[in-house]
Amino acid sequence: MSTTQPLSPAGRSKALAKLADEELDVLVIGGGVVGAGCALDAVTRGLKVGLVEARDYAAGTSSRSSKLFHGGLRYLEQFNFALVFEALKERSLVLNTLCPHLAHPVPFIYPLQRVIDRGYVGLGIGVYDVMGAGRGVPSHLRHLGRKKTMESFPSGKRSVIRGAIRFYEGQVDDARHTMMISRTAANYGALCVNSTRVTGFVREEDRVVGVTVKDLEAGQDLTIRARQVINAAGVWTDEIQQMVGGLGQFQVRASKGVHIVVPRNRINSATGIITQTEKSLLFIIPWGSHWIIGTTDTDWTLDLAHPAASQSDIDYLLGQANTLLKDPLTRNDVVGAYAGLRPLLFGESDSTSTLSREHAVSNPVRGLTVIAGGKYTTYRVMAKDAVDSAVHGLERAVPKSCTERVPLAGADGYFGAFNSRQLTADRTGLHVSKIEHLLGRYGSLSSELLDLIAQQPELGKPLTTAPEYLKAEAYYAASHEGALHLDDVLTRRTRISIEVPDRGNAAAAEVAGLIAPLLGWTPEQANQEVEHYRLRVKAERESQEQSDDQTADSARLGAPDVRLGAANAEDRRALGTH
């Protein structure tokens, strides 16, 4: 039996060769959370499955969310009880069964600012709490008076806060979660490859029977044949549809959501904070030694691969947060910022905040299924619905979805490993806090990193320029987790790009030195990777100093895409990533 890791460089090469040689039952386009979920759903039904991603797993929307599994308080306000209930059920599954190592409950308060808020907001959150009863969180809501609220939130502005309601949501590192879904699918036999861009569809008469792709690492063109193709490309859905001859039964519109990251010591609060703004909800979310503050909800019609956060976006978020803070945040407090695009089903309204977060499935051409819309929390239901639709075209009996009972890689044995963390620390010589850190990112797979450290003790040391992470984590990202470029490691396998003040500029060279031997880089190639990453950081910083979307987009596109064939705007628009 082969011991090659499916997402290792060698595993990717083997998968590409098989994709070119074998006909699949189902091929999934897009390595975001929905595409990865489709691959896992299909392969655990016993189907022969492939997944192609143009850039990196979760390179698009799925690494740029609010990093919460939540029912969606705003949907209650729209009386969309079915979506809220479905999302709360999924929240329970991820917290308790599917990935307790990656997702965990986090307490929040909703500050009350008006006399009527306790009745009005309390009723809404009360309904939310009842709908989510027993669904993965430690306790029901609690009403807090002003005194208890200020004890919990000392940084709060006492003059505007009358009290609060305390409740729980689920938190997850979205990029790691999406990658782990892909890795789990690959462990079951799915052929998952990143840096593989769809360039066209293969048709026989009126039926889609596969796709043509370009391996962006080697520059090689391949044809992949499949009985069914699922387009799970998120905001790229319409672009992929055009390759098959036009738009489908629905259209997707991109809504930009911006988040900023500030140091934890700038806001003194024992919980996260959620409040209503005139446009949307504002989240102040605990994130290790930082806070994530978001989000915006505005239309975006520019570059889909690299949406830019503008100065006005950042100022808006600072202004909204400062309505609750007695010590206002400034731009100097912002350590990192990121922008993502939500794929919303096209509606009548001009406001993206009122477009549908529900999903839709269609079959515009025989052999092709399209899934679009939805929200991160309900990815598994979306994947199930897409595969249910696709398997009708296989014209044979196929088992029902079983993913609600399929834990992700690292989940099995997690609770026992967590309970034994002090014993592991004593055995390895690492501090127990580092063991907890590894368990929260890798679960029971932490043992693989500890084995690496035992073989190469130098990997057990923290990165000099990003000491929250061990060197082993950067190494493991390339050896086991599908990272092919420096950007993949610093932006998605770790979150160094938004967690350190220089956004990973210094870490780039250190990490490149660790992963270059694994990826077969020459010294010149390693230097090019570092230079590319630093140009990307420079372009992002410049975009965040621009006053509007147009100029921010132009500034962000000043840095070329590291992947072969994606260096110009036309290629970027064609990327089928999510």
Coordinates of C-alpha atoms in Angstrom, one line a residue:
M1 CA 0.0 0.0 0.0
S2 CA 1.3 3.5 -0.9
T3 CA 2.4 5.7 1.9
T4 CA 2.5 8.9 -0.3
Q5 CA 0.5 11.7 1.3
P6 CA -2.4 12.6 -1.2
L7 CA -1.7 16.3 -0.9
S8 CA 2.1 16.1 -1.0
P9 CA 3.9 17.2 -4.1
A10 CA 4.4 13.6 -5.2
G11 CA 0.7 12.9 -4.4
R12 CA -0.4 15.7 -6.6
S13 CA 1.7 14.4 -9.5
K14 CA 0.2 10.9 -9.1
A15 CA -3.3 12.4 -9.0
L16 CA -2.8 14.5 -12.1
A17 CA -1.6 11.3 -14.0
K18 CA -4.7 9.4 -12.9
L19 CA -7.0 12.3 -13.8
A20 CA -5.6 12.2 -17.3
D21 CA -5.9 8.4 -17.6
E22 CA -9.1 7.4 -16.0
E23 CA -12.7 8.4 -16.5
L24 CA -14.3 9.7 -13.3
D25 CA -17.9 9.4 -12.1
V26 CA -17.8 13.0 -10.8
L27 CA -15.4 15.9 -11.4
V28 CA -15.7 19.0 -9.2
I29 CA -14.5 22.4 -10.3
G30 CA -13.5 24.7 -7.4
G31 CA -11.5 24.0 -4.3
G32 CA -13.5 26.2 -1.9
V33 CA -15.5 24.9 0.9
V34 CA -18.5 23.9 -1.3
G35 CA -16.3 22.2 -3.9
A36 CA -14.3 20.4 -1.3
G37 CA -17.5 19.4 0.4
C38 CA -18.8 18.0 -3.0
A39 CA -15.7 15.9 -3.4
L40 CA -16.0 14.5 0.1
D41 CA -19.7 13.8 -0.3
A42 CA -19.3 12.1 -3.7
V43 CA -16.3 10.0 -2.7
T44 CA -17.9 8.7 0.5
R45 CA -20.8 7.5 -1.7
G46 CA -18.3 5.1 -3.4
L47 CA -17.9 7.2 -6.5
K48 CA -14.7 7.8 -8.5
V49 CA -14.1 11.5 -7.9
G50 CA -11.7 14.3 -8.9
L51 CA -11.4 17.9 -7.8
V52 CA -9.5 20.7 -9.7
E53 CA -8.7 24.1 -8.1
A54 CA -7.1 26.9 -10.2
R55 CA -5.1 28.4 -7.4
D56 CA -5.0 27.0 -3.8
Y57 CA -7.6 25.3 -1.6
A58 CA -9.7 28.1 -0.1
A59 CA -7.7 30.7 -2.0
G60 CA -10.9 32.7 -2.7
T61 CA -14.0 33.3 -0.6
S62 CA -13.4 30.3 1.7
S63 CA -10.3 31.8 3.4
R64 CA -11.8 35.3 3.8
S65 CA -14.9 34.9 5.8
S66 CA -15.8 36.0 9.4
K67 CA -14.6 32.5 10.5
L68 CA -17.8 31.7 12.3
F69 CA -20.3 28.8 12.1
H70 CA -23.4 30.7 12.9
G71 CA -27.2 30.6 12.2
G72 CA -27.3 34.1 11.0
L73 CA -29.1 36.6 13.3
R74 CA -29.8 38.8 10.3
Y75 CA -31.9 36.0 8.6
L76 CA -34.2 35.9 11.6
E77 CA -34.9 39.6 11.0
Q78 CA -35.9 38.5 7.5
F79 CA -38.1 35.7 9.0
N80 CA -36.0 33.1 7.2
F81 CA -36.4 30.5 9.9
A82 CA -35.6 27.6 7.7
L83 CA -32.2 28.9 6.8
V84 CA -31.4 29.7 10.4
F85 CA -32.5 26.3 11.7
E86 CA -30.5 24.5 9.0
A87 CA -27.4 26.5 9.8
L88 CA -27.8 25.9 13.5
K89 CA -28.0 22.2 12.9
E90 CA -24.8 22.4 10.8
R91 CA -23.1 24.4 13.6
S92 CA -23.9 21.6 16.0
L93 CA -22.4 18.9 13.6
V94 CA -19.1 20.7 13.1
L95 CA -18.7 21.5 16.8
N96 CA -19.6 18.1 18.1
T97 CA -18.8 15.5 15.4
L98 CA -17.2 16.6 12.1
C99 CA -14.3 18.8 13.3
P100 CA -14.2 19.6 17.0
H101 CA -10.4 20.1 16.6
L102 CA -10.9 23.0 14.2
A103 CA -14.2 24.5 15.4
H104 CA -15.1 25.6 19.0
P105 CA -17.8 27.6 20.7
V106 CA -17.0 31.3 21.5
P107 CA -19.1 33.6 23.7
F108 CA -20.4 36.9 22.4
I109 CA -22.3 39.7 23.8
Y110 CA -24.9 41.9 22.0
P111 CA -24.7 45.3 23.7
L112 CA -28.0 47.0 24.3
Q113 CA -28.0 50.7 23.5
R114 CA -31.7 51.7 23.5
V115 CA -34.5 51.2 26.1
I116 CA -36.4 49.0 23.7
D117 CA -33.4 46.8 22.8
R118 CA -33.8 44.4 25.7
G119 CA -37.3 43.4 24.6
Y120 CA -36.7 43.6 20.8
V121 CA -33.2 42.2 20.6
G122 CA -33.9 39.8 23.5
L123 CA -36.8 38.3 21.7
G124 CA -34.8 37.8 18.5
I125 CA -31.8 36.2 20.2
G126 CA -34.2 34.2 22.4
V127 CA -35.8 32.7 19.3
Y128 CA -32.3 32.1 17.9
D129 CA -31.3 30.4 21.2
V130 CA -34.4 28.2 21.3
M131 CA -33.8 27.1 17.7
G132 CA -30.3 26.2 18.5
A133 CA -31.0 24.5 21.8
G134 CA -28.7 21.7 22.4
R135 CA -26.8 22.4 19.2
G136 CA -23.2 22.4 20.2
V137 CA -22.8 25.4 22.5
P138 CA -22.2 25.3 26.2
S139 CA -25.2 27.2 27.5
H140 CA -28.3 29.3 26.7
L141 CA -28.4 33.1 26.4
R142 CA -28.0 35.3 29.5
H143 CA -29.3 38.8 30.1
L144 CA -26.7 41.1 31.6
G145 CA -27.3 44.4 33.3
R146 CA -25.0 47.4 32.8
K147 CA -22.7 46.5 35.7
K148 CA -22.1 42.9 34.5
T149 CA -21.7 44.1 30.9
M150 CA -19.0 46.5 31.8
E151 CA -17.2 43.9 33.9
S152 CA -17.2 41.7 30.8
F153 CA -16.4 44.5 28.4
P154 CA -14.3 47.1 30.2
S155 CA -13.4 48.8 26.9
G156 CA -17.0 49.5 26.3
K157 CA -18.4 53.0 26.2
R158 CA -20.4 53.2 29.4
S159 CA -22.4 56.2 28.1
V160 CA -24.0 54.2 25.3
I161 CA -24.2 50.6 26.6
R162 CA -27.2 49.8 28.9
G163 CA -26.6 46.1 29.2
A164 CA -26.1 43.1 26.9
I165 CA -27.3 39.6 26.0
R166 CA -24.6 36.9 26.1
F167 CA -24.8 33.9 23.8
Y168 CA -22.5 31.5 21.8
E169 CA -21.5 31.0 18.2
G170 CA -19.0 28.6 16.6
Q171 CA -15.6 29.7 15.4
V172 CA -13.3 28.0 12.8
D173 CA -10.2 28.8 10.8
D174 CA -12.0 28.7 7.5
A175 CA -8.9 28.1 5.3
R176 CA -7.6 25.2 7.4
H177 CA -11.1 23.7 7.6
T178 CA -11.6 23.8 3.8
M179 CA -8.1 22.3 3.2
M180 CA -8.9 19.6 5.7
I181 CA -12.2 18.7 3.9
S182 CA -10.1 18.3 0.7
R183 CA -7.5 16.3 2.5
T184 CA -10.2 14.0 4.0
A185 CA -11.7 13.5 0.5
A186 CA -8.2 12.7 -0.8
N187 CA -7.8 10.2 2.0
Y188 CA -11.0 8.4 0.9
G189 CA -9.6 8.3 -2.7
A190 CA -10.6 11.5 -4.4
L191 CA -8.0 12.9 -6.8
C192 CA -7.6 16.4 -5.5
V193 CA -5.2 18.9 -7.3
N194 CA -4.6 22.6 -6.9
S195 CA -2.9 24.9 -9.4
T196 CA -5.0 23.3 -12.1
R197 CA -7.2 25.7 -14.1
V198 CA -10.1 24.7 -16.2
T199 CA -9.7 26.1 -19.7
G200 CA -12.8 24.5 -21.4
F201 CA -15.4 21.8 -21.5
V202 CA -15.3 18.6 -23.5
R203 CA -18.7 17.9 -25.1
E204 CA -20.2 15.0 -27.1
E205 CA -23.3 16.1 -28.9
D206 CA -25.5 17.8 -26.2
R207 CA -23.6 16.5 -23.2
V208 CA -20.6 17.6 -21.1
V209 CA -18.2 14.6 -20.7
G210 CA -15.2 16.3 -19.1
V211 CA -13.0 19.4 -19.1
T212 CA -9.6 20.6 -20.4
V213 CA -7.2 22.0 -17.8
K214 CA -3.8 23.5 -17.5
D215 CA -1.4 22.4 -14.8
L216 CA -0.2 25.9 -13.8
E217 CA 3.0 24.4 -12.2
A218 CA 4.3 22.5 -15.2
G219 CA 2.4 24.4 -17.9
Q220 CA 1.0 21.1 -19.2
D221 CA -2.5 20.8 -20.8
L222 CA -4.7 17.8 -19.9
T223 CA -8.1 16.4 -20.7
I224 CA -10.1 15.0 -17.8
R225 CA -13.1 12.9 -18.7
A226 CA -16.0 12.5 -16.3
R227 CA -19.6 11.3 -16.5
Q228 CA -20.7 14.2 -14.4
V229 CA -19.1 17.6 -13.8
I230 CA -20.1 19.9 -10.8
N231 CA -19.4 23.6 -11.2
A232 CA -18.7 24.8 -7.6
A233 CA -16.7 27.9 -8.5
G234 CA -18.4 30.4 -6.3
V235 CA -18.1 33.9 -7.6
W236 CA -16.6 32.5 -10.8
T237 CA -19.7 30.5 -11.6
D238 CA -20.9 32.7 -14.4
E239 CA -17.4 32.7 -16.0
I240 CA -17.2 28.9 -16.0
Q241 CA -20.8 28.8 -17.4
Q242 CA -19.7 30.9 -20.3
M243 CA -17.2 28.2 -21.3
V244 CA -20.1 25.8 -21.9
G245 CA -22.0 28.3 -24.1
G246 CA -23.7 30.9 -21.9
L247 CA -25.3 31.6 -18.5
G248 CA -27.3 29.1 -16.7
Q249 CA -30.6 29.2 -14.9
F250 CA -29.4 31.7 -12.4
Q251 CA -26.6 34.3 -12.0
V252 CA -24.2 35.0 -9.2
R253 CA -23.3 38.5 -8.0
A254 CA -20.3 39.2 -5.9
S255 CA -20.6 41.1 -2.6
K256 CA -17.4 42.3 -0.9
G257 CA -16.9 41.7 2.8
V258 CA -13.9 43.4 4.4
H259 CA -12.3 42.5 7.8
I260 CA -9.6 44.2 9.7
V261 CA -7.3 42.7 12.4
V262 CA -6.2 44.5 15.5
P263 CA -4.1 43.4 18.5
R264 CA -5.9 41.8 21.4
N265 CA -4.7 44.3 23.9
R266 CA -6.4 47.2 22.1
I267 CA -9.9 45.9 23.2
N268 CA -10.4 44.7 26.7
S269 CA -13.3 42.2 26.6
A270 CA -13.9 38.7 27.9
T271 CA -16.2 37.9 24.9
G272 CA -16.7 38.7 21.3
I273 CA -19.1 41.4 20.4
I274 CA -21.9 41.5 17.8
T275 CA -24.0 44.6 17.1
Q276 CA -26.3 45.9 14.4
T277 CA -25.3 48.7 12.1
E278 CA -27.5 50.6 9.6
K279 CA -26.2 48.3 6.8
S280 CA -25.5 44.9 8.4
L281 CA -24.1 43.3 11.5
L282 CA -20.7 44.2 13.0
F283 CA -18.6 41.4 14.5
I284 CA -15.6 41.9 16.9
I285 CA -14.3 38.4 17.0
P286 CA -11.6 37.0 19.3
W287 CA -8.8 35.5 17.2
G288 CA -5.8 34.3 19.3
S289 CA -3.8 37.3 20.2
H290 CA -5.9 39.5 17.9
W291 CA -9.4 40.7 17.2
I292 CA -11.0 40.3 13.8
I293 CA -13.5 43.2 13.0
G294 CA -16.0 42.9 10.2
T295 CA -17.7 43.0 7.9
T296 CA -18.8 45.2 5.0
D297 CA -21.4 44.2 2.4
T298 CA -21.0 46.1 -0.9
D299 CA -21.3 45.3 -4.5
W300 CA -18.0 44.3 -6.3
T301 CA -17.6 44.2 -10.1
L302 CA -13.8 44.3 -10.4
D303 CA -11.1 41.6 -10.2
L304 CA -12.5 38.5 -8.6
A305 CA -9.3 36.8 -7.7
H306 CA -7.9 39.6 -5.6
P307 CA -10.7 41.8 -4.1
A308 CA -9.2 44.9 -2.5
A309 CA -10.0 46.5 0.9
S310 CA -10.0 50.3 0.4
Q311 CA -9.2 53.0 2.9
S312 CA -13.0 53.8 3.0
D313 CA -13.8 50.2 3.9
I314 CA -11.2 50.2 6.8
D315 CA -12.4 53.6 8.0
Y316 CA -16.0 52.4 8.0
L317 CA -15.2 49.4 10.2
L318 CA -13.1 51.5 12.6
G319 CA -16.0 54.0 12.8
Q320 CA -18.6 51.3 13.5
A321 CA -16.4 49.6 16.2
N322 CA -15.6 53.0 17.8
T323 CA -19.3 53.6 18.5
L324 CA -18.9 51.1 21.3
L325 CA -15.3 51.7 22.4
K326 CA -14.2 54.3 25.0
D327 CA -10.7 54.3 23.6
P328 CA -11.2 54.6 19.8
L329 CA -9.2 52.5 17.4
T330 CA -7.1 54.2 14.7
R331 CA -5.6 53.1 11.4
N332 CA -2.3 52.7 13.2
D333 CA -3.9 49.8 15.2
V334 CA -4.7 47.8 12.1
V335 CA -2.3 44.9 11.8
G336 CA -3.9 43.2 8.9
A337 CA -6.9 43.4 6.5
Y338 CA -8.6 41.1 4.1
A339 CA -11.4 41.2 1.6
G340 CA -13.5 38.3 0.4
L341 CA -16.4 38.0 -2.1
R342 CA -19.7 36.3 -1.2
P343 CA -21.4 34.5 -4.2
L344 CA -25.0 35.7 -3.9
L345 CA -27.8 34.6 -6.2
F346 CA -28.8 37.5 -8.4
G347 CA -31.9 39.3 -7.2
E348 CA -34.0 42.3 -8.0
S349 CA -32.5 44.6 -5.4
D350 CA -29.5 46.9 -5.9
S351 CA -28.4 46.2 -2.3
T352 CA -26.3 43.0 -1.9
S353 CA -27.3 42.8 1.8
T354 CA -30.8 41.8 0.6
L355 CA -29.7 39.3 -2.0
S356 CA -30.2 35.6 -1.2
R357 CA -27.8 33.7 1.0
E358 CA -29.7 30.6 0.1
H359 CA -28.3 28.2 -2.5
A360 CA -29.6 26.9 -5.8
V361 CA -28.7 23.9 -7.9
S362 CA -29.3 23.6 -11.7
N363 CA -28.4 21.4 -14.6
P364 CA -28.1 23.7 -17.6
V365 CA -26.5 21.0 -19.8
R366 CA -26.6 17.2 -19.6
G367 CA -23.6 16.1 -17.6
L368 CA -23.2 19.5 -15.8
T369 CA -24.5 20.5 -12.4
V370 CA -24.1 24.0 -11.0
I371 CA -24.2 24.9 -7.3
A372 CA -24.2 28.5 -6.2
G373 CA -25.2 30.9 -3.4
G374 CA -25.4 29.8 0.2
K375 CA -23.2 30.5 3.2
Y376 CA -20.1 29.0 4.7
T377 CA -22.0 27.4 7.6
T378 CA -24.2 25.3 5.3
Y379 CA -21.5 24.1 2.9
R380 CA -22.2 20.4 3.7
V381 CA -25.9 20.7 2.8
M382 CA -25.0 22.5 -0.4
A383 CA -22.6 19.8 -1.3
K384 CA -25.1 17.1 -0.6
D385 CA -27.7 18.8 -2.8
A386 CA -25.2 19.2 -5.7
V387 CA -24.1 15.6 -5.6
D388 CA -27.7 14.4 -5.3
S389 CA -28.5 16.3 -8.5
A390 CA -25.4 15.0 -10.3
V391 CA -25.8 11.3 -9.5
H392 CA -29.2 11.3 -11.2
G393 CA -27.2 11.4 -14.5
L394 CA -25.2 8.4 -13.6
E395 CA -28.2 6.2 -14.2
R396 CA -27.3 3.7 -11.5
A397 CA -28.0 3.2 -7.8
V398 CA -25.8 5.4 -5.7
P399 CA -25.8 5.5 -1.8
K400 CA -27.2 8.5 0.0
S401 CA -25.0 11.2 1.5
C402 CA -23.3 10.1 4.7
T403 CA -21.1 13.2 5.4
E404 CA -23.0 14.1 8.6
R405 CA -21.3 11.0 10.0
V406 CA -17.9 11.4 8.4
P407 CA -15.4 13.2 10.7
L408 CA -12.7 15.3 9.0
A409 CA -9.0 14.3 9.2
G410 CA -7.7 14.9 12.7
A411 CA -11.1 14.6 14.4
D412 CA -10.8 10.9 15.4
G413 CA -9.0 10.7 18.7
Y414 CA -9.0 14.4 19.2
F415 CA -10.7 14.5 22.6
G416 CA -8.4 11.8 24.0
A417 CA -5.4 13.6 22.6
F418 CA -6.5 16.9 24.2
N419 CA -7.1 15.3 27.6
S420 CA -3.6 13.8 27.4
R421 CA -1.9 17.1 26.3
Q422 CA 0.2 17.4 29.4
L423 CA 1.5 13.9 29.0
T424 CA 2.4 14.7 25.4
A425 CA 4.1 17.9 26.5
D426 CA 6.2 16.0 29.1
R427 CA 7.1 13.3 26.5
T428 CA 8.1 15.8 23.7
G429 CA 9.6 18.6 25.8
L430 CA 7.3 21.1 24.2
H431 CA 5.3 23.5 26.4
V432 CA 1.7 22.4 26.9
S433 CA 0.5 25.6 25.3
K434 CA 2.3 24.5 22.1
I435 CA 0.6 21.1 22.2
E436 CA -2.8 22.8 22.6
H437 CA -1.9 25.1 19.7
L438 CA -1.1 22.0 17.5
L439 CA -4.2 20.2 18.6
G440 CA -6.4 23.1 17.7
R441 CA -5.0 23.2 14.2
Y442 CA -4.3 19.5 13.4
G443 CA -6.3 17.5 16.0
S444 CA -5.0 13.9 16.3
L445 CA -2.8 14.5 13.2
S446 CA -0.6 16.5 15.6
S447 CA 1.3 13.3 16.1
E448 CA 2.6 13.6 12.6
L449 CA 4.2 16.9 13.3
L450 CA 5.6 15.6 16.6
D451 CA 7.1 12.7 14.6
L452 CA 8.7 15.3 12.3
I453 CA 10.1 17.2 15.2
A454 CA 11.5 14.0 16.7
Q455 CA 13.3 13.3 13.4
Q456 CA 14.4 17.0 12.9
P457 CA 14.5 18.7 16.3
E458 CA 15.1 22.1 14.7
L459 CA 11.5 22.0 13.4
G460 CA 10.3 22.1 17.0
K461 CA 11.5 25.7 17.4
P462 CA 9.2 28.7 16.7
L463 CA 9.6 30.7 13.6
T464 CA 11.9 33.5 14.4
T465 CA 9.7 36.1 12.7
A466 CA 6.3 34.6 13.6
P467 CA 6.8 32.9 17.0
E468 CA 3.2 31.8 17.4
Y469 CA 4.0 29.1 14.8
L470 CA 6.5 26.2 14.9
K471 CA 8.9 25.7 12.0
A472 CA 7.3 22.2 11.7
E473 CA 4.0 23.8 10.7
A474 CA 5.5 25.5 7.6
Y475 CA 7.3 22.3 6.7
Y476 CA 4.2 20.2 7.1
A477 CA 2.1 22.6 5.0
A478 CA 4.2 21.6 2.0
S479 CA 4.8 18.0 2.8
H480 CA 1.2 17.0 3.8
E481 CA -1.2 19.9 3.1
G482 CA -0.9 20.8 -0.5
A483 CA 0.9 24.1 -0.2
L484 CA 2.8 24.7 -3.5
H485 CA 3.8 28.4 -3.0
L486 CA 5.0 30.7 -0.2
D487 CA 1.7 32.5 -0.4
D488 CA -0.2 29.3 0.4
V489 CA 1.8 28.8 3.6
L490 CA 1.8 32.4 4.9
T491 CA -1.8 33.2 4.0
R492 CA -3.8 30.0 4.4
R493 CA -2.0 27.1 6.1
T494 CA -1.0 29.7 8.7
R495 CA -2.4 33.2 9.1
I496 CA 1.0 35.0 9.4
S497 CA -0.1 37.4 6.5
I498 CA -2.7 39.1 8.8
E499 CA -1.3 38.4 12.2
V500 CA 2.1 40.1 12.3
P501 CA 2.7 43.8 11.8
D502 CA 4.9 43.3 8.7
R503 CA 2.3 40.9 7.3
G504 CA 4.9 38.2 6.8
N505 CA 7.6 40.1 5.0
A506 CA 10.3 38.9 7.3
A507 CA 8.9 35.4 7.6
A508 CA 8.9 34.9 3.9
A509 CA 12.6 34.2 3.6
E510 CA 12.6 31.9 6.7
V511 CA 9.6 29.9 5.5
A512 CA 11.0 29.7 1.9
G513 CA 14.2 28.1 3.3
L514 CA 12.1 25.5 5.1
I515 CA 9.9 24.4 2.2
A516 CA 12.3 24.9 -0.8
P517 CA 13.8 21.3 -0.5
L518 CA 10.3 19.8 -0.3
L519 CA 9.0 21.7 -3.4
G520 CA 12.2 21.3 -5.4
W521 CA 13.0 25.0 -5.6
T522 CA 16.4 26.2 -6.7
P523 CA 17.8 29.2 -4.7
E524 CA 16.7 31.4 -7.6
Q525 CA 13.2 30.1 -7.4
A526 CA 13.1 30.5 -3.6
N527 CA 14.2 34.1 -4.0
Q528 CA 11.5 34.6 -6.7
E529 CA 8.8 33.3 -4.3
V530 CA 10.0 35.7 -1.6
E531 CA 10.0 38.6 -4.0
H532 CA 6.5 37.7 -5.2
Y533 CA 5.2 37.5 -1.7
R534 CA 6.7 40.9 -0.7
L535 CA 5.3 42.5 -3.9
R536 CA 1.9 41.1 -2.9
V537 CA 2.1 42.6 0.6
K538 CA 3.2 45.9 -0.9
A539 CA 0.3 46.0 -3.3
E540 CA -2.2 45.1 -0.6
R541 CA -0.9 47.9 1.6
E542 CA -1.1 50.4 -1.2
S543 CA -4.6 49.3 -2.1
Q544 CA -5.7 49.9 1.5
E545 CA -4.5 53.5 1.2
Q546 CA -6.8 54.2 -1.7
S547 CA -10.1 56.0 -1.2
D548 CA -12.4 53.8 -3.4
D549 CA -12.7 50.4 -5.0
Q550 CA -11.5 51.3 -8.5
T551 CA -8.1 52.7 -7.3
A552 CA -7.8 50.0 -4.6
D553 CA -8.3 47.4 -7.3
S554 CA -5.7 49.0 -9.6
A555 CA -3.2 49.1 -6.8
R556 CA -3.8 45.5 -5.7
L557 CA -3.3 44.2 -9.3
G558 CA 0.2 45.7 -9.3
A559 CA 1.5 42.4 -7.9
P560 CA 1.6 39.5 -10.5
D561 CA 0.0 36.2 -9.6
V562 CA 2.7 33.6 -8.7
R563 CA 1.1 30.8 -10.6
L564 CA 2.1 30.2 -14.2
G565 CA -0.3 31.6 -16.8
A566 CA -2.1 33.8 -14.3
A567 CA -0.1 36.9 -14.7
N568 CA -2.5 39.0 -16.6
A569 CA -6.0 40.3 -16.0
E570 CA -7.6 38.0 -18.6
D571 CA -6.2 34.9 -16.9
R572 CA -7.2 36.1 -13.5
R573 CA -10.8 36.5 -14.6
A574 CA -10.8 33.0 -16.0
L575 CA -9.7 31.4 -12.7
G576 CA -12.2 28.9 -11.4
T577 CA -11.4 29.2 -7.7
H578 CA -13.7 29.7 -4.7

